[in-house]
Short mmCIF file of C-alpha atoms in Angstrom, two decimals:
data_model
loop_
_atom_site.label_atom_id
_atom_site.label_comp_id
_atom_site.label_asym_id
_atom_site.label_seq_id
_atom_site.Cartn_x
_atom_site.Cartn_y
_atom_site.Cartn_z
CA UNK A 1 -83.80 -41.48 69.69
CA UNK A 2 -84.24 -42.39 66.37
CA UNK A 3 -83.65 -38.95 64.86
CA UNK A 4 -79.83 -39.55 66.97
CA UNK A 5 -79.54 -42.31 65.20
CA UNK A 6 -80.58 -40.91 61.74
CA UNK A 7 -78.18 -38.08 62.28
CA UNK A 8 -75.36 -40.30 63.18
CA UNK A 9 -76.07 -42.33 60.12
CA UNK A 10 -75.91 -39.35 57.88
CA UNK A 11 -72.52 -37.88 59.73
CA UNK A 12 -71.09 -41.76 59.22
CA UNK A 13 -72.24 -41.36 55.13
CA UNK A 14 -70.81 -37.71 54.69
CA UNK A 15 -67.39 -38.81 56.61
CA UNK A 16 -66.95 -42.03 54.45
CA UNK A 17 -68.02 -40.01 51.21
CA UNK A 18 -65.82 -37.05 51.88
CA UNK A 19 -62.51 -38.92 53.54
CA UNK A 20 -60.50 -40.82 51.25
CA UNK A 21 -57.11 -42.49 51.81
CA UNK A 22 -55.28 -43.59 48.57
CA UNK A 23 -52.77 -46.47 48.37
CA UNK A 24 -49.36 -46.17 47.67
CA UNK A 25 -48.49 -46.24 43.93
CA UNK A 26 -52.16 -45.79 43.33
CA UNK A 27 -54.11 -42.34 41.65
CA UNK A 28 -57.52 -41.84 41.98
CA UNK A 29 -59.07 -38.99 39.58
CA UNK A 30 -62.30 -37.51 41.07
CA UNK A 31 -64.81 -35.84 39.37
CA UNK A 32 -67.20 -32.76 40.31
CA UNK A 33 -70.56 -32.48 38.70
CA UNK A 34 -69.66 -35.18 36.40
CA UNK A 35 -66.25 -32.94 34.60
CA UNK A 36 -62.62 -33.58 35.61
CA UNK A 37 -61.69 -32.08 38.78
CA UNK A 38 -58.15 -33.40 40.40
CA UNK A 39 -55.91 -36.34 40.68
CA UNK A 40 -55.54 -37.47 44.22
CA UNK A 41 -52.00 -38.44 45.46
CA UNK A 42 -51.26 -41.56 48.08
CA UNK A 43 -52.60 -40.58 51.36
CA UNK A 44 -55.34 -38.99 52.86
CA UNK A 45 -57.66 -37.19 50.59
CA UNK A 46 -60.68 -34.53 51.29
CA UNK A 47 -63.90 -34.76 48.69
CA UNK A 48 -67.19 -32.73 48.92
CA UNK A 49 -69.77 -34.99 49.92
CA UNK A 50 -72.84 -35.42 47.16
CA UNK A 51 -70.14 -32.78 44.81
CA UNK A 52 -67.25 -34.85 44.41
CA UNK A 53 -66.90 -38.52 43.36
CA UNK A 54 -64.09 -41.37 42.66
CA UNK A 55 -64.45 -41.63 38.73
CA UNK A 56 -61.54 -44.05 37.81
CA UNK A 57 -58.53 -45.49 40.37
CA UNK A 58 -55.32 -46.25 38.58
CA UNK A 59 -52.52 -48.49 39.32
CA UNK A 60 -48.81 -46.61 39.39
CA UNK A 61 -47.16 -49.76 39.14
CA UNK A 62 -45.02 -51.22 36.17
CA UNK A 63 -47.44 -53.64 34.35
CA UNK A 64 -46.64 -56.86 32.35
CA UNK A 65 -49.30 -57.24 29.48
CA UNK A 66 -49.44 -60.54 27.64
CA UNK A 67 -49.67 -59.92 23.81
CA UNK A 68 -51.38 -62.39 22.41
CA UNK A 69 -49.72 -64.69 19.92
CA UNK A 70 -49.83 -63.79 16.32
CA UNK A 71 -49.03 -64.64 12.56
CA UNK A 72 -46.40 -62.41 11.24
CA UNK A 73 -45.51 -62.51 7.49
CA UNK A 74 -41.74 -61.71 6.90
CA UNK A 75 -40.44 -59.90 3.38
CA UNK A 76 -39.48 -62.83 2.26
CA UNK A 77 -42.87 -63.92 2.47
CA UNK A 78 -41.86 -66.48 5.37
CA UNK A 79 -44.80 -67.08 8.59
CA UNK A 80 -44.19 -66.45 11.76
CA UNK A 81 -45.58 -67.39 14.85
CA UNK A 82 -44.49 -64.35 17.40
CA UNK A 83 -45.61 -64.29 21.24
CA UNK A 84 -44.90 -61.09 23.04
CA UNK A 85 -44.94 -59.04 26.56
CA UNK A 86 -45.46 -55.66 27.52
CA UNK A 87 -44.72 -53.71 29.92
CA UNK A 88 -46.38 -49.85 30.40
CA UNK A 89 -47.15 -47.36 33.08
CA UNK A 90 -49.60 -45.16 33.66
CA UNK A 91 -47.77 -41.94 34.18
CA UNK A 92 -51.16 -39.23 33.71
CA UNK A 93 -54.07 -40.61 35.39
CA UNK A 94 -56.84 -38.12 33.55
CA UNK A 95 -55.54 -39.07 30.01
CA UNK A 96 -55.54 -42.96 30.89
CA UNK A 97 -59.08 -42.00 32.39
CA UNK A 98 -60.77 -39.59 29.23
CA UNK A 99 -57.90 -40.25 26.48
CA UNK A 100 -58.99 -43.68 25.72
CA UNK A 101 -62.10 -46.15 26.92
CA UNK A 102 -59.73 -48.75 27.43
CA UNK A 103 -56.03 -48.09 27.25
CA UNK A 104 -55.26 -51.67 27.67
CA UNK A 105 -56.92 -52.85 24.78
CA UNK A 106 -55.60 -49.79 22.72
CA UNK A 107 -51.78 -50.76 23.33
CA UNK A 108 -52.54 -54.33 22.94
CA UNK A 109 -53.43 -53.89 19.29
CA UNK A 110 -51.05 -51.49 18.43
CA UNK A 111 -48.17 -54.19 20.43
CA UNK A 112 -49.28 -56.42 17.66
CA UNK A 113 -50.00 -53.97 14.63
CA UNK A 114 -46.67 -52.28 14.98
CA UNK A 115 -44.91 -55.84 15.37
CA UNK A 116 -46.42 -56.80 12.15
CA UNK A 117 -45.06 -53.72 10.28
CA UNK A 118 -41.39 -54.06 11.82
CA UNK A 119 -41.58 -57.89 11.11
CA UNK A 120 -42.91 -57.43 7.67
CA UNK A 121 -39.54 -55.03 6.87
CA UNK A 122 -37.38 -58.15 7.86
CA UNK A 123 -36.09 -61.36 6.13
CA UNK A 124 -36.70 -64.69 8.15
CA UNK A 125 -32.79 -64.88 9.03
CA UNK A 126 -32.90 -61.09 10.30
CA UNK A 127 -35.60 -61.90 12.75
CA UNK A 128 -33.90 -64.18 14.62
CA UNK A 129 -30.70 -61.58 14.74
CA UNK A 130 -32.05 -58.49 15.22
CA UNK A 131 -34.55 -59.50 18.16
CA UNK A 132 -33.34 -56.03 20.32
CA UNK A 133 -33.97 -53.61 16.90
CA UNK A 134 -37.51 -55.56 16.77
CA UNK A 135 -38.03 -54.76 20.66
CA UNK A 136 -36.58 -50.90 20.11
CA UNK A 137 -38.95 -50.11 17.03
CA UNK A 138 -41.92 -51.73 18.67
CA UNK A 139 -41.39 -49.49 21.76
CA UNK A 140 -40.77 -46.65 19.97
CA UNK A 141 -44.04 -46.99 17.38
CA UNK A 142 -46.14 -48.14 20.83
CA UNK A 143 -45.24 -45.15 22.96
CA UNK A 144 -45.92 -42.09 20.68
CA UNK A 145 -49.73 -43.01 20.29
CA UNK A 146 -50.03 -43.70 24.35
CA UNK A 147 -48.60 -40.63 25.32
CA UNK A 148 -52.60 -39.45 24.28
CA UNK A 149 -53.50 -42.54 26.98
CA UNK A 150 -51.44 -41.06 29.71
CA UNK A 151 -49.46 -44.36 29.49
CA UNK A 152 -45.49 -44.76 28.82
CA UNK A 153 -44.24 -48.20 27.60
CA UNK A 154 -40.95 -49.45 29.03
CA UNK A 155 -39.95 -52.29 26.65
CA UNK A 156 -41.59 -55.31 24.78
CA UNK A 157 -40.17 -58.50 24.82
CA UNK A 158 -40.29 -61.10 22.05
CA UNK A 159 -41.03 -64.33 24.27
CA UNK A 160 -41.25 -66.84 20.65
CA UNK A 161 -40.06 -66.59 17.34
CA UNK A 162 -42.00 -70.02 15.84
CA UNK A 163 -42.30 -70.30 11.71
CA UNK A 164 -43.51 -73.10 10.59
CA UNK A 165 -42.22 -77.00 10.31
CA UNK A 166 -41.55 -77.25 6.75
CA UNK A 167 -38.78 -73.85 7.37
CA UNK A 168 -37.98 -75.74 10.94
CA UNK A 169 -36.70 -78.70 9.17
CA UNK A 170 -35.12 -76.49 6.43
CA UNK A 171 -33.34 -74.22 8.79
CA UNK A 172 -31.74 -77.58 10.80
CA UNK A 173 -30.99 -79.42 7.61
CA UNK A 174 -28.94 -76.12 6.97
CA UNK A 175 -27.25 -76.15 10.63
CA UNK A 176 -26.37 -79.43 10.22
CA UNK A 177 -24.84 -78.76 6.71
CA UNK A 178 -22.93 -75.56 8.23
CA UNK A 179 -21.48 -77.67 11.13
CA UNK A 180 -20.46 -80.52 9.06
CA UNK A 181 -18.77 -77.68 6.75
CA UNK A 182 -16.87 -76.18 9.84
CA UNK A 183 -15.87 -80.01 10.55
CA UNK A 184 -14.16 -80.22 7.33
CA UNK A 185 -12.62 -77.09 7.13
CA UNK A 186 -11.06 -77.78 10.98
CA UNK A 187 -10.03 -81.06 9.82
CA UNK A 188 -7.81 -79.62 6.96
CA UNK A 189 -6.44 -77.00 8.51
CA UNK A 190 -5.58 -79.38 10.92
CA UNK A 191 -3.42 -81.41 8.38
CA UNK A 192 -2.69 -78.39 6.77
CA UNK A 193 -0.78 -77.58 9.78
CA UNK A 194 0.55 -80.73 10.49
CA UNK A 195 2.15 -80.50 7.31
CA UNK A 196 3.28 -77.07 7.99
CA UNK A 197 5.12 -78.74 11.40
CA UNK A 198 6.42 -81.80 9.73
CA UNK A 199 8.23 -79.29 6.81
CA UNK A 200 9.35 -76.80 9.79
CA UNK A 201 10.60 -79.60 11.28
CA UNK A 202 12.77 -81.26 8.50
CA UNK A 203 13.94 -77.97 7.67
CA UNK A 204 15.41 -77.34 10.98
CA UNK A 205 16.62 -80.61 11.43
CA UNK A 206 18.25 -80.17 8.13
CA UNK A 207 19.80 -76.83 8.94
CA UNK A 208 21.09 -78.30 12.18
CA UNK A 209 22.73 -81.00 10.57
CA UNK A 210 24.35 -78.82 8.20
CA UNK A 211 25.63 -76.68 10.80
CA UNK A 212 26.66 -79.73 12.67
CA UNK A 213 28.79 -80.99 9.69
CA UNK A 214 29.54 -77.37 9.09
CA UNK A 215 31.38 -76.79 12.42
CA UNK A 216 32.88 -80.24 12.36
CA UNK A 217 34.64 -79.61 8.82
CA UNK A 218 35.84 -76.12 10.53
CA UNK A 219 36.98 -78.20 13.66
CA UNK A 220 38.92 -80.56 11.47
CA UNK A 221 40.31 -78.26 9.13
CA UNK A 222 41.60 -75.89 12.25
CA UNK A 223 43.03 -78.70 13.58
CA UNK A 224 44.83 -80.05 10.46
CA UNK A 225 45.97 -76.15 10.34
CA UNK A 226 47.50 -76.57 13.78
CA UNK A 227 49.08 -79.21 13.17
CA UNK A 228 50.38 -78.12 10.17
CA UNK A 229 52.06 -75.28 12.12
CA UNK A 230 52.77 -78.07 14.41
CA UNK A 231 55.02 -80.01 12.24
CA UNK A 232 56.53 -76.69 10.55
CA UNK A 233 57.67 -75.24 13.78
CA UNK A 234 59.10 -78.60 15.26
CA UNK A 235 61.09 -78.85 11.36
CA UNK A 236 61.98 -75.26 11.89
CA UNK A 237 63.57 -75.86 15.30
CA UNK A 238 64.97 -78.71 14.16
CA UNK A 239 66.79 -76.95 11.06
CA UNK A 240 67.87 -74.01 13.52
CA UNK A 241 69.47 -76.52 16.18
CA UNK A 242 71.23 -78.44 13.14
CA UNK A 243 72.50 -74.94 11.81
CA UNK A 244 73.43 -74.53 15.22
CA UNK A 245 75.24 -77.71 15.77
CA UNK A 246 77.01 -76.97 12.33
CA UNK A 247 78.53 -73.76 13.36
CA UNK A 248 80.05 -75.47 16.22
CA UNK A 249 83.92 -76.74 15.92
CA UNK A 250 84.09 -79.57 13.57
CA UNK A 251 80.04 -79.66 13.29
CA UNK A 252 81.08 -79.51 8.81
CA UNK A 253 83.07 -82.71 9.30
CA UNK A 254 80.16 -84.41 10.91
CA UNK A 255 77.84 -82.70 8.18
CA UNK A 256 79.97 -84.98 5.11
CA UNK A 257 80.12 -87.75 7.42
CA UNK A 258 76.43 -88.09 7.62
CA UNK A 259 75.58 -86.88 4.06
CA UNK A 260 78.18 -89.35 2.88
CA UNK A 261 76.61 -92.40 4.76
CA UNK A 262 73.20 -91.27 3.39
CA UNK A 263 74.47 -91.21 0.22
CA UNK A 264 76.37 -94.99 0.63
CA UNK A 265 73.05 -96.07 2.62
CA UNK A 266 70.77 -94.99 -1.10
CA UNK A 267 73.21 -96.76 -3.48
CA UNK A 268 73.27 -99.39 -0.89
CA UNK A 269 69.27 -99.67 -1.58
CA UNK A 270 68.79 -99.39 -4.44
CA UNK A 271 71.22 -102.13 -5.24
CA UNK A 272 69.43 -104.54 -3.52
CA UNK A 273 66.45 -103.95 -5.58
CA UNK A 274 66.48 -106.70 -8.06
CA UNK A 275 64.40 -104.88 -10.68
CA UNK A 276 65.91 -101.39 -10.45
CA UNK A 277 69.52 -101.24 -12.46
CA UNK A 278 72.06 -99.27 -10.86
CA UNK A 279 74.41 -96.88 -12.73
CA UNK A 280 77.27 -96.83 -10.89
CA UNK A 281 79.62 -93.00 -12.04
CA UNK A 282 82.68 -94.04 -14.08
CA UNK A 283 84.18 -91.61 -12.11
CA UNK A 284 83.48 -91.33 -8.32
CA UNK A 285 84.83 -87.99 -7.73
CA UNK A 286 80.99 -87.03 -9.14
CA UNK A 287 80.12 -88.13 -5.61
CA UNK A 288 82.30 -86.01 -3.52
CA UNK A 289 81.36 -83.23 -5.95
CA UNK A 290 77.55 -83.77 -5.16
CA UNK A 291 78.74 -83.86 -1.03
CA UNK A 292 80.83 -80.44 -1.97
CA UNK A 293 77.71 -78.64 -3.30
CA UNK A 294 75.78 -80.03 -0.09
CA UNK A 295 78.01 -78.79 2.14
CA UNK A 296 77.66 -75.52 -0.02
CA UNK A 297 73.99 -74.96 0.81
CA UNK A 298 74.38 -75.77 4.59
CA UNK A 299 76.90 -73.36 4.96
CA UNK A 300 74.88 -71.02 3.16
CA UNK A 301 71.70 -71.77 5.22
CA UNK A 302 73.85 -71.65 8.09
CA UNK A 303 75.39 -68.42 7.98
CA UNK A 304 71.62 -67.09 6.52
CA UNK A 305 70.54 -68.16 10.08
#
């Protein structure tokens, strides 16, 4: 009985030591004899009992590291307080197992040596810009020395950019100043372009009232045309039916009649203008003589017609 029970303590020991089922996302690297002998993948894994043994079991996974806060000095000889993450991956299981004792530690310090050379290339203003070219050269510097570790780092994060008070207080007084600046220069181009308005403004109004006065001097002077031509036709028409009525039968007769009374009605006018002295013809045949040379032209302009 109790060598059944030895024997099925010793089958129980050789199946535990030589099954092995690996998590997902998890390596294991096994050694035989104490020297590197294979990387087992997720799942269930065969070892030789007493031969074979679990050396080191590595997490797949993307991990966050905390970098611990340091004191950066900037080329302008400016402090900085930086706070960082990590994050890596173990992508070879045997060189995160043999290429370093600790592969944590050893990308830790080179997080924060390699920040300390990229911040130390940088003015204190630059920092604060150029947080991704920080992130990129940090990366870059990190992951050629852990390729040895079997590691690959993703990114690095700058989680706080803190200098000291004194620059705190300097770099605010200077915000303020810049906004207050930016005030000002709103404010007058705002007046500057109120100006510019009120001018445009004038200007047009001007314009418009010149064309207003414009058109209306066009307007009258078109209509003082037309009625011009008005008054010129209605005299023309009235000439051509008086040349008219003259050609008719005994239309002269009237003609000496009326040019006579016109004549009596002026003498007639001016004598009864006390301050005008008349000069009355010593001989009044002048008179028919002056109707004679009237009648003269209206047969003229009557036959011209």
């Amino acid at each position: 009985m109790e060598i059944a029970v030895l024997l099925l303590v010793i089958a129980v020991i050789f199946i535990t030591r030589s099954i092995k089922v690996v998590p997902q996302q998890n390596s294991w690297v096994v050694e035989r004899l104490g020297k590197y002998h294979a990387s087992l993948a997720p799942g269930l894994n065969f070892l030789v009992p007493f031969i074979d043994r679990v050396a080191y079991k590595h997490s797949l996974k993307e991990i966050p590291l905390d970098v611990p806060s340091q004191v950066c000095i900037t080329r302008d000889n400016t402090q900085l307080q930086v706070d960082g993450i990590l994050y890596f991956q173990v992508t070879d299981p045997m060189r995160a197992s043999y290429g370093s004792s600790n592969y944590i530690v050893a990308v830790t310090q080179l997080a924060q040596t390699s920040l300390r050379s990229v911040i130390g290339k940088l003015e204190l203003d630059k920092t604060f810009e150029e947080r991704d070219i920080i992130n990129a050269q940090v990366v870059h510097a990190i992951d050629e020395a852990a390729l040895n570790w079997g590691v690959k780092v993703l990114r690095y994060e700058i989680k706080d950019l803190t200098p000291p008070k004194e620059i705190l207080l300097a770099m605010q007084a200077q915000i303020t100043a810049e906004r207050e600046k930016r005030a000002l220069i709103a404010a007058s181009e705002g007046r500057r372009q109120e100006q510019i308005n009120i001018a445009t403004g004038e200007r047009e109004a001007f314009i418009a009232r010149s064309e207003g006065e414009k058109q209306a001097e066009i307007n009258k002077a078109q209509g003082e045309a037309a009625a011009i031509i008005t008054v010129a036709e209605a005299n023309a028409a009235a000439i051509r039916q008086v040349a008219e009525a003259i050609r008719q039968p005994g239309g002269e007769q009237a003609v000496q009649l009326k040019v006579a009374e016109k004549a009596v009605e002026a003498y007639g006018q001016v004598a009864a203008d006390a301050t005008t002295t008349l000069i009355v013809p010593s001989n009044m045949t002048e008179v028919s003589a002056l109707i004679g040379s009237a009648m003269k032209m209206v047969s003229a302009t009557g036959k011209a017609s």
